[in-house]
Short mmCIF file of C-alpha atoms in Angstrom, two decimals:
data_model
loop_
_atom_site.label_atom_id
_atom_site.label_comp_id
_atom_site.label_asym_id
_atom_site.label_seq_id
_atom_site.Cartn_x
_atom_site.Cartn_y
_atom_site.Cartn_z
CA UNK A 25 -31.92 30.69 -110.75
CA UNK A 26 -30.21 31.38 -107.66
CA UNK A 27 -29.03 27.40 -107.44
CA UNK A 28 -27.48 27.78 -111.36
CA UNK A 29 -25.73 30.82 -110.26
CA UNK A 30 -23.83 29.02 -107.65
CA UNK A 31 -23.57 25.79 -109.17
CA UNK A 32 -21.72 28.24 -111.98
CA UNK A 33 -19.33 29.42 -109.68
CA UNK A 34 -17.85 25.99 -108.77
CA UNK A 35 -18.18 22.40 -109.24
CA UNK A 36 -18.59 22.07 -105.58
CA UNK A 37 -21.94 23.27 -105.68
CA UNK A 38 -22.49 21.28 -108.72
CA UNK A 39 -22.27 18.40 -106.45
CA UNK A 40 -24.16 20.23 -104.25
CA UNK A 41 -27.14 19.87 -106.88
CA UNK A 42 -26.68 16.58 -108.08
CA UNK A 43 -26.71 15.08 -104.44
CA UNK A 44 -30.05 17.57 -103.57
CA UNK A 45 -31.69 16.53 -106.86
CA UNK A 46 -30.98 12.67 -106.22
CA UNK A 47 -32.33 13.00 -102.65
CA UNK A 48 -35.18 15.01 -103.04
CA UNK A 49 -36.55 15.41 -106.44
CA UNK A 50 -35.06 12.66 -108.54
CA UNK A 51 -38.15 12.42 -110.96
CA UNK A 52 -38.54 16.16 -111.20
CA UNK A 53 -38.82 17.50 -114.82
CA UNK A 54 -39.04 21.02 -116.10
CA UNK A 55 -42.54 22.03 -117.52
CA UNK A 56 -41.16 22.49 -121.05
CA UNK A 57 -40.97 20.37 -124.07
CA UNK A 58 -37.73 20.28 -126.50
CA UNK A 59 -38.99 16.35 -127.66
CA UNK A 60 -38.59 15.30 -124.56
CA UNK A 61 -38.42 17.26 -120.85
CA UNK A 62 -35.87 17.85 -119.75
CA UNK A 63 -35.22 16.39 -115.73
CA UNK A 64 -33.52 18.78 -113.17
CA UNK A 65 -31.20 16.23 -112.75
CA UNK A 66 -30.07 16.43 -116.10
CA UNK A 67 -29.95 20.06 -115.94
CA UNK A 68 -27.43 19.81 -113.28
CA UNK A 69 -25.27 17.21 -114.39
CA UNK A 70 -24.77 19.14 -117.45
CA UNK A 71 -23.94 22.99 -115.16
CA UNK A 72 -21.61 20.38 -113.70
CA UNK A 73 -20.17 18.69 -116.39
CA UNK A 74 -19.77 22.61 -118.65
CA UNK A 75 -18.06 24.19 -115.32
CA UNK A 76 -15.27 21.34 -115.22
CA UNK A 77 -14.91 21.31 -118.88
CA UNK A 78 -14.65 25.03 -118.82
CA UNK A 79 -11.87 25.08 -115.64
CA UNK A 80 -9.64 22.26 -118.16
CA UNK A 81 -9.87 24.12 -121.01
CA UNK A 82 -8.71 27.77 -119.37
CA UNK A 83 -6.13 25.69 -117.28
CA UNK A 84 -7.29 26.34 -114.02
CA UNK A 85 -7.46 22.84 -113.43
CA UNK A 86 -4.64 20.77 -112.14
CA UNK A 87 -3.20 18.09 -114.35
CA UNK A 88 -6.13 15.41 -115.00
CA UNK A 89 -6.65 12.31 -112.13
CA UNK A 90 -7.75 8.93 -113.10
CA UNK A 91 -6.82 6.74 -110.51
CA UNK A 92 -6.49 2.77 -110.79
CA UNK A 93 -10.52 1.78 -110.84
CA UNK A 94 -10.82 4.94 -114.14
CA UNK A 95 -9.13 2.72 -116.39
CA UNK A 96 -11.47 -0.14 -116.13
CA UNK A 97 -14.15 2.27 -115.89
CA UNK A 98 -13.24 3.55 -118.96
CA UNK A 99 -12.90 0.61 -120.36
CA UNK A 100 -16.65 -0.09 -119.77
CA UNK A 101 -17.51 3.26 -121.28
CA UNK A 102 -16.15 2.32 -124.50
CA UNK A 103 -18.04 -1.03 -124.34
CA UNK A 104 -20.98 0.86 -123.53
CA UNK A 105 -20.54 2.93 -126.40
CA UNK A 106 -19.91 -0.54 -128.68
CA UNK A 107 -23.00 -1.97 -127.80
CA UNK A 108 -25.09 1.10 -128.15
CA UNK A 109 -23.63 1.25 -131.78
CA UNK A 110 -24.47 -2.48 -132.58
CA UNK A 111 -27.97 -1.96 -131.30
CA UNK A 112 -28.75 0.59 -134.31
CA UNK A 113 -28.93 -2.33 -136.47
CA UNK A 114 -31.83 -3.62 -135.56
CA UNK A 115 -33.62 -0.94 -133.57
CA UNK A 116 -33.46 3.16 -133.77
CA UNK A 117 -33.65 4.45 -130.40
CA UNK A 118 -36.45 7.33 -129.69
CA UNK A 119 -35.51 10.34 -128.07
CA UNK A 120 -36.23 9.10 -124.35
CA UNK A 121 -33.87 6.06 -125.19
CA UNK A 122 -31.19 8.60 -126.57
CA UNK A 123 -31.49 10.09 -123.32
CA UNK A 124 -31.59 7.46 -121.11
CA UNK A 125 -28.23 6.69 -122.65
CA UNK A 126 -26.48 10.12 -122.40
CA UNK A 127 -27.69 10.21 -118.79
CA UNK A 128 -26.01 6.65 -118.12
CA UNK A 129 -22.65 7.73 -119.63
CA UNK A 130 -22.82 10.46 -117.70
CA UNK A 131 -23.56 9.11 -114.53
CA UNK A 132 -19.96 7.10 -115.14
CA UNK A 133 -18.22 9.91 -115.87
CA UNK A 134 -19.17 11.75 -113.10
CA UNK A 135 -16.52 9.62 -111.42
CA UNK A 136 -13.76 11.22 -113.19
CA UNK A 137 -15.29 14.93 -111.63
CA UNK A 138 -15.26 13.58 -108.39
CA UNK A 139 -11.62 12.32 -108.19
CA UNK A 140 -10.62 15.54 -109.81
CA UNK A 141 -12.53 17.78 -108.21
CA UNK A 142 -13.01 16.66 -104.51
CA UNK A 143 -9.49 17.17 -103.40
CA UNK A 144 -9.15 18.45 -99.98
CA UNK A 145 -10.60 17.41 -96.84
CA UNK A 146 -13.52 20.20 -96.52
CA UNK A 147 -14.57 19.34 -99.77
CA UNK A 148 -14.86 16.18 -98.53
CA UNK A 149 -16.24 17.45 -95.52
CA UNK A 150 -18.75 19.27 -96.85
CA UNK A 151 -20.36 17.05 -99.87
CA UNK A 152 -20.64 14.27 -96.21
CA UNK A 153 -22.55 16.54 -94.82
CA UNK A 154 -24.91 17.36 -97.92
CA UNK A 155 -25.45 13.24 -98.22
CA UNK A 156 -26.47 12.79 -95.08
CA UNK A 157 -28.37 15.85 -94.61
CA UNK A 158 -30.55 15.59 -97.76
CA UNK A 159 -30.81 11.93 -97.38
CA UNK A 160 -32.28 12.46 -93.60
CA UNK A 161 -34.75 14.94 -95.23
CA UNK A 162 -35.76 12.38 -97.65
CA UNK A 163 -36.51 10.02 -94.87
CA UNK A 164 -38.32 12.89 -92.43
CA UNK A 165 -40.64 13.35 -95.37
CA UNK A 166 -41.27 9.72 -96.10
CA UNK A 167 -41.77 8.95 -92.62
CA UNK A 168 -44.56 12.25 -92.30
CA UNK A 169 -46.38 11.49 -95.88
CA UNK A 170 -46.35 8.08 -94.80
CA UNK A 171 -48.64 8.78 -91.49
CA UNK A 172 -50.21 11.57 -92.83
CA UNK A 173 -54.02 11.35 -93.60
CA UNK A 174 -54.23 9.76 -96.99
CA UNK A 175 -56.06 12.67 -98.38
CA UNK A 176 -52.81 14.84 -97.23
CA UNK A 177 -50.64 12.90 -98.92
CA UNK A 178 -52.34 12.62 -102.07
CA UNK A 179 -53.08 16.58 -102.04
CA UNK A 180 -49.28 17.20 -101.48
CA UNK A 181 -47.66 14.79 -103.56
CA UNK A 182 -49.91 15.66 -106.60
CA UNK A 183 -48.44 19.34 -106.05
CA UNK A 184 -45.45 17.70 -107.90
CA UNK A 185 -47.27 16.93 -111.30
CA UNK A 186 -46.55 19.86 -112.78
CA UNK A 187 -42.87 18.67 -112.57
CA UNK A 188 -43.51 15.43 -114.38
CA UNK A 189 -45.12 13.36 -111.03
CA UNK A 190 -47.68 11.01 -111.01
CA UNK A 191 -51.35 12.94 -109.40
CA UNK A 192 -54.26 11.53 -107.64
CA UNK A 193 -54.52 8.56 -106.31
CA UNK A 194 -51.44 7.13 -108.00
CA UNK A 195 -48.91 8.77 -105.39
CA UNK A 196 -50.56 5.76 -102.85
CA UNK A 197 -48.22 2.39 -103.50
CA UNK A 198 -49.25 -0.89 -101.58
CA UNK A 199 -48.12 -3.99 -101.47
CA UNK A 200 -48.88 -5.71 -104.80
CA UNK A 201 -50.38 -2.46 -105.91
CA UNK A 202 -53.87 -3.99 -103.77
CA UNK A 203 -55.23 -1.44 -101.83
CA UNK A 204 -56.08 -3.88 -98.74
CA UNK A 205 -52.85 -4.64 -98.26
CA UNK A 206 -50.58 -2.57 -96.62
CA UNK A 207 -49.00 1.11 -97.64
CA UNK A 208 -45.46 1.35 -98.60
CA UNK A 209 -43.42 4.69 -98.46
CA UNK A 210 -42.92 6.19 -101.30
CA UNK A 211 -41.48 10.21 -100.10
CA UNK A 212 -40.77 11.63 -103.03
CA UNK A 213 -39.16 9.07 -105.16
CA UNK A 214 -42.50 8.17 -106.46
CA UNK A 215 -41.42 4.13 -106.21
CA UNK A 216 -40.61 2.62 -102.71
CA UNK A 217 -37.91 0.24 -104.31
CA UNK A 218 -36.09 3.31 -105.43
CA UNK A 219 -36.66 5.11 -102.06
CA UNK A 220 -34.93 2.04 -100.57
CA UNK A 221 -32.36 2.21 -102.45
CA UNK A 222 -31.65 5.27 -101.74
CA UNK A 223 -31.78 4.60 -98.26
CA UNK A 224 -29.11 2.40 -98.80
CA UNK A 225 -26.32 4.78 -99.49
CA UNK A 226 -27.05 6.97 -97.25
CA UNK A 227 -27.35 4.81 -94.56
CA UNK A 228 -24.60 3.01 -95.63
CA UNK A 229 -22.80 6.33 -95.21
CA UNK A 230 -24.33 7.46 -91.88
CA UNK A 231 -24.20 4.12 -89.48
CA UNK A 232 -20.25 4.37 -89.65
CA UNK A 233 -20.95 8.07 -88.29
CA UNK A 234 -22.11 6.88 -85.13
CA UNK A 235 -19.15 4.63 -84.80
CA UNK A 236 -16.35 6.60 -85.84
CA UNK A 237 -13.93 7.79 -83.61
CA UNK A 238 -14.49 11.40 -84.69
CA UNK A 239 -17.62 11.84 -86.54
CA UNK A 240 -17.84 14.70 -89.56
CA UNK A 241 -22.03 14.39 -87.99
CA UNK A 242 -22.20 15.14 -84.64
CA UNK A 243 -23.57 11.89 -82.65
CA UNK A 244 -26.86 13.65 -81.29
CA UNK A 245 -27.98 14.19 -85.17
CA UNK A 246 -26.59 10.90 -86.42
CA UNK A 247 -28.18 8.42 -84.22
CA UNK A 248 -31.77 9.87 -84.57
CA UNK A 249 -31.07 10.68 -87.95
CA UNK A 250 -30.53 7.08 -88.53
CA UNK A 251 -33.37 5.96 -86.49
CA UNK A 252 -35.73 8.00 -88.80
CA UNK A 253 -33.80 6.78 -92.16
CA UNK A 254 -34.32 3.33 -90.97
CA UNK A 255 -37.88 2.98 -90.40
CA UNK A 256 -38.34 5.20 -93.63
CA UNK A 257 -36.64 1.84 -95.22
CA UNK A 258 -38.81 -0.27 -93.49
CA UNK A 259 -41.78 1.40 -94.53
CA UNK A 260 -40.79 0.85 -98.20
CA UNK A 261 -41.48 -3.06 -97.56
CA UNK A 262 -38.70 -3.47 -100.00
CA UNK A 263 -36.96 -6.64 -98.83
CA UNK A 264 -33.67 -6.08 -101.24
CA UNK A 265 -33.20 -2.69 -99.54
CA UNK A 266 -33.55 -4.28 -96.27
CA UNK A 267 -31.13 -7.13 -97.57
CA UNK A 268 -28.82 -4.28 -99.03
CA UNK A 269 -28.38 -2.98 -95.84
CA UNK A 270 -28.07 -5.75 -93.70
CA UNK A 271 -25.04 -7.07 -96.32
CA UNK A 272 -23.48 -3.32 -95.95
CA UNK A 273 -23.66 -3.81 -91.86
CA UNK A 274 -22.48 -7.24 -91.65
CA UNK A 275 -19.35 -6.24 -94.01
CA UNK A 276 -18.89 -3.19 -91.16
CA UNK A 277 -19.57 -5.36 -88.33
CA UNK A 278 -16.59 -8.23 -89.43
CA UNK A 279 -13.81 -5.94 -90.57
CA UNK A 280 -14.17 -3.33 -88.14
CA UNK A 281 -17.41 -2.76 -85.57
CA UNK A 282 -18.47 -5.83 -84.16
CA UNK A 283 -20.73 -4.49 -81.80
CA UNK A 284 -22.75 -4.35 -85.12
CA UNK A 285 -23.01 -7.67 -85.66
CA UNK A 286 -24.62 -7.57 -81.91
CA UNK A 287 -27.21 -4.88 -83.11
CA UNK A 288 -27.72 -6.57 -86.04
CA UNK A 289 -28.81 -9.99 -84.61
CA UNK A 290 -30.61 -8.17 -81.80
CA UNK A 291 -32.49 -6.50 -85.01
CA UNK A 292 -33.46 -9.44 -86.27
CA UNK A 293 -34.97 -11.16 -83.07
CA UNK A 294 -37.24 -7.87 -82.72
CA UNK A 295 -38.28 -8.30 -86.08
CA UNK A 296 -39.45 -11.92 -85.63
CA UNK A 297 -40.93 -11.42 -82.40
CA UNK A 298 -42.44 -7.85 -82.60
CA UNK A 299 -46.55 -8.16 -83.69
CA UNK A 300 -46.02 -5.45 -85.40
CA UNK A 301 -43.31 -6.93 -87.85
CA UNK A 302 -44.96 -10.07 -87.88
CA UNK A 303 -46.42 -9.10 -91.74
CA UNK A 304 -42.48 -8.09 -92.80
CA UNK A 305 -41.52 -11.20 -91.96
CA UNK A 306 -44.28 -13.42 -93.70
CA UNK A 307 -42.78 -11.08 -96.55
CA UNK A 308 -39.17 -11.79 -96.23
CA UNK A 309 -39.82 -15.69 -96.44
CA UNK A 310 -42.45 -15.48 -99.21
CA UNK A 311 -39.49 -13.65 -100.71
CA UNK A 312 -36.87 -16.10 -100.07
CA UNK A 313 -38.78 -18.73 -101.53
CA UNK A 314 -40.60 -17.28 -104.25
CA UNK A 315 -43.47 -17.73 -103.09
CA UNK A 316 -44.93 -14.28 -103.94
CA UNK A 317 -46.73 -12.98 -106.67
CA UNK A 318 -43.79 -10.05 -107.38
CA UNK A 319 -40.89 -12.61 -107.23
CA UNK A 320 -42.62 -14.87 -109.25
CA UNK A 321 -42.72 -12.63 -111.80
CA UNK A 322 -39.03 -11.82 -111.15
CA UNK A 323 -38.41 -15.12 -111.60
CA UNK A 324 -40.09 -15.12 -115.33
CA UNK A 325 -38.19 -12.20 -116.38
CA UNK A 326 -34.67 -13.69 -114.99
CA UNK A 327 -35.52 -16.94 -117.27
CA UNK A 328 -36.06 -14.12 -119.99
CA UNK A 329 -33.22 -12.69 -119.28
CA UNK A 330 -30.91 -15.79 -119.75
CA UNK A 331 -32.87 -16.59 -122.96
CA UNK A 332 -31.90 -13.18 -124.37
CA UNK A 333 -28.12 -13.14 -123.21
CA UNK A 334 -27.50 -16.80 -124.88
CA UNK A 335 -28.70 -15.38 -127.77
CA UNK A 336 -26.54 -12.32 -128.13
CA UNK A 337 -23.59 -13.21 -125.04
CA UNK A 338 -21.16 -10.66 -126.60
CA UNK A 339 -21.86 -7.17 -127.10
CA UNK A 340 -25.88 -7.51 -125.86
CA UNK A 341 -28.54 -6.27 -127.72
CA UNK A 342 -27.49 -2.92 -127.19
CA UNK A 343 -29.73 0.06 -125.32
CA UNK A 344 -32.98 1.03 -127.41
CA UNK A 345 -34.63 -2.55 -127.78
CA UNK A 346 -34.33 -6.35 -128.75
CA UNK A 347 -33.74 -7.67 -132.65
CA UNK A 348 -36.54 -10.67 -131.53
CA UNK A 349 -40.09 -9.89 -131.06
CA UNK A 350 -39.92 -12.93 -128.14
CA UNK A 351 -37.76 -11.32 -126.09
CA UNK A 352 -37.18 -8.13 -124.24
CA UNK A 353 -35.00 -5.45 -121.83
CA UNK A 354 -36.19 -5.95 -118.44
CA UNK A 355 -34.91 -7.76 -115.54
CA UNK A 356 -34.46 -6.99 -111.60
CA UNK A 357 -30.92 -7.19 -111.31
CA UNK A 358 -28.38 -4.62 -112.40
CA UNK A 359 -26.03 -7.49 -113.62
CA UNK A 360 -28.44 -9.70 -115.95
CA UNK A 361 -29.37 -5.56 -117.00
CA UNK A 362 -25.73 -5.00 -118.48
CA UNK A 363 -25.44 -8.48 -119.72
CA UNK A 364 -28.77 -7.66 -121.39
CA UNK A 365 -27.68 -4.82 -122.53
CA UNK A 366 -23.98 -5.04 -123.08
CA UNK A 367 -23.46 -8.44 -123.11
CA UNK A 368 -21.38 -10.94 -120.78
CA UNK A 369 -17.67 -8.45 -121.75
CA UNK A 370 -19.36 -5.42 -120.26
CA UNK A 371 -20.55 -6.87 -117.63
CA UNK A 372 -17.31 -8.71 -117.19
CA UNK A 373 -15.90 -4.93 -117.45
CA UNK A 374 -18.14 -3.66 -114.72
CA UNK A 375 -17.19 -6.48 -112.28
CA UNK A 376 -13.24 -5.85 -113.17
CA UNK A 377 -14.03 -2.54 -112.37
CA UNK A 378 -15.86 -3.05 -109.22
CA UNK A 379 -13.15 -5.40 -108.23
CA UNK A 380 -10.54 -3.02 -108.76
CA UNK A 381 -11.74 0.10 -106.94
CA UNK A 382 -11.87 -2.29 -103.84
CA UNK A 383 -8.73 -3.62 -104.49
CA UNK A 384 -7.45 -0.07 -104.27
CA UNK A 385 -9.39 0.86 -101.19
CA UNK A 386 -8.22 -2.30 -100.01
CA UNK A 387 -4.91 -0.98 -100.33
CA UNK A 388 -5.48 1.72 -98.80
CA UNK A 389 -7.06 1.14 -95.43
CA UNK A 390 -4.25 1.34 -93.17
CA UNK A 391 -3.17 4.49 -94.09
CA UNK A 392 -6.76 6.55 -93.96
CA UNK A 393 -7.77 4.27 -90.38
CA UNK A 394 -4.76 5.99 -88.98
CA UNK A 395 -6.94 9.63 -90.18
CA UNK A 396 -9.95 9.42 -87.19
CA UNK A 397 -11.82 12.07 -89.73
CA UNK A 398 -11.15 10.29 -92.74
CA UNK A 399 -11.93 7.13 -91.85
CA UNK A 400 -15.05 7.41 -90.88
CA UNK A 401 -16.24 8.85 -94.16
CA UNK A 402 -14.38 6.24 -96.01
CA UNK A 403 -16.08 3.37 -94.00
CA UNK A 404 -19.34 5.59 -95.24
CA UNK A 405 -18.67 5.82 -98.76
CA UNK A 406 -17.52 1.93 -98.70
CA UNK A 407 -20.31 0.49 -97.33
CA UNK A 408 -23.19 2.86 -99.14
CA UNK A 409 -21.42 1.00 -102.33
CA UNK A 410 -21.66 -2.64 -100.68
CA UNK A 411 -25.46 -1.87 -100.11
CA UNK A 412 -25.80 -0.47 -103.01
CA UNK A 413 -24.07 -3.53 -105.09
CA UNK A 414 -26.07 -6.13 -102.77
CA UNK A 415 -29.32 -4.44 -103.33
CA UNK A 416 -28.64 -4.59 -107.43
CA UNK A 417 -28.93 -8.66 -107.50
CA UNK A 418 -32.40 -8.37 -107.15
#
């Protein structure tokens, strides 16, 4: 109650929310049923979505932002819109579909809040420091129900199922879901791929911390911070996170750090010659090469993938299911997903506007490297989304 209060009184806390609920409880649901339950991360997309929509309608807002990459990303809105429409011809979407969707269009417009709401440098400021201090949390617990006694973790995890969590023995994820292989973190994202992922960002966002000439995190909470966030991601065992991150480091290390590049390779030696590691490794090459029961399987729904889109290359199939009983929605890879879904225009829509909000950042660089506060936190925000987009192939 006391968190909708605030997140009332501005959108700042609104982000506030979103960025705790993404971090910390991203599953979380309330215990009620209106057809489906509502998540908390719903709940405070829409407090933040009703208290920017209230602040343009009684003009306290300033006149409305949309930058270069808002056009394109409305563009993709629209088509998102298209294809959910086609869909409904051959399939009527339940209500978890319905909401799926309203969450997705949602999570694009959030954009438009951000560049119209975040507008001076301690708002900036600030939501930095929420990131990277809920994101560290995430990792501290990971890293603690990770070590814990298994009959800890299960007991505290399970205290979650009242908000929609998996109980029992369930919380555990191993390798290959076998039990005699080894443990994978999970904190409280439920799956270790989407703990990685999270990782990610906000490691994407903290590294150039440590580097910057004049850190918004002080160095003594960054670096350990880091350490902990790191082995968190290496605990996953989720090789595209650890690829994700690796892409989002080597981008930092050529156009500005290369000391990076040293840590990086000096990363990778340890990793090869550690004992310890020696399993991670065996991983990472099974992965490379298919060799593995998961990426086999990754590699039977990318050929089902392909099927579907050269059947319906246009618009997709839409977002609530397939016209063919042969085929169906699932692939890991964000971009055969939208050309699933949307077909090959949307996805050509969300690589125009990927392209164009670096374009403009592109543009950009000289004038915020000359701001020692600034740039760090754009290097942060830059290469969380290079992670982030290197993760998605896979």
């Amino acid at each position: 109650a006391a968190g909708g209060l605030l997140m009332l009184q501005s959108t700042q806390w609104g982000f506030f929310g979103v960025i705790a609920v993404i971090c910390l409880i991203p599953f979380g649901a309330l215990p009620v049923d209106i057809g489906f339950r509502p998540t908390f991360l719903d709940v405070v997309l829409v407090v933040l979505f009703f208290v920017w929509v209230s602040r343009i309608v009684t003009r306290t807002h300033g006149p409305l932002v949309l930058t270069p990459p808002g056009w394109p990303l409305l563009l993709f809105m629209l088509l998102a819109v298209a294809a959910f429409v086609a869909g409904l011809a051959h399939s009527r979407p339940t209500a978890t579909v319905l909401r799926h969707y309203v969450e997705i269009l949602m999570a694009l417009a959030i954009f438009f809040v951000v560049v119209n709401s975040v507008r001076t440098r301690e708002h900036l400021r600030q939501i930095g420091w929420v990131l990277f201090g809920c994101g560290a949390l995430q990792g501290i617990l990971a890293v603690v129900l990770y070590y814990l006694p298994s009959e800890w973790t299960i007991r505290l995890l399970s205290a979650l199922g009242r908000f929609g969590y998996p109980t029992g023995s369930a919380v555990l994820r191993y390798i290959e879901d076998n039990p005699e292989l080894p443990l994978r973190a999970t904190g409280t994202c439920i799956g270790p791929n989407t703990l990685g992922g999270l990782l990610i960002l906000v490691l994407g966002f903290a590294i150039p911390q440590m580097l910057a000439r004049k850190p918004i995190v002080p160095r003594w909470m960054s670096v350990p911070a880091v350490a902990v966030m790191g082995l968190a991601l290496y605990l996953t065992y989720s090789r595209t996170a650890l690829v994700g991150l690796a892409a989002a480091a080597f981008v930092l290390g050529v156009l500005r750090y290369r000391r990076l590049l040293l840590v990086l390779i000096l990363g990778g030696l340890l990793l090869l010659l550690l004992p310890q590691a020696q399993y991670y490794v065996v991983r990472l090459v099974e992965g490379f090469q298919f060799a593995d029961r998961a990426n086999q399987m990754r590699l039977g729904e990318y050929k089902d993938a392909l099927i579907l889109i050269s059947r319906h290359p246009w618009l997709g199939v839409g977002f609530a299911g397939t016209p063919e009983i042969d085929i169906y929605v699932s692939v890991a890879s964000i971009y055969l997903l939208i050309a699933e879904q949307m077909g090959l225009v949307g996805l050509g829509a969300f690589l125009l506007t990927i392209g164009v909000l670096f374009g403009f950042l592109w543009t950009r660089r000289r004038a915020i490297e000359a701001d020692r506060e600034l740039d760090g936190i754009f290097l942060g925000a830059a290469m969380g989304l290079v992670g982030a987009l290197a993760g998605g192939l896979f």
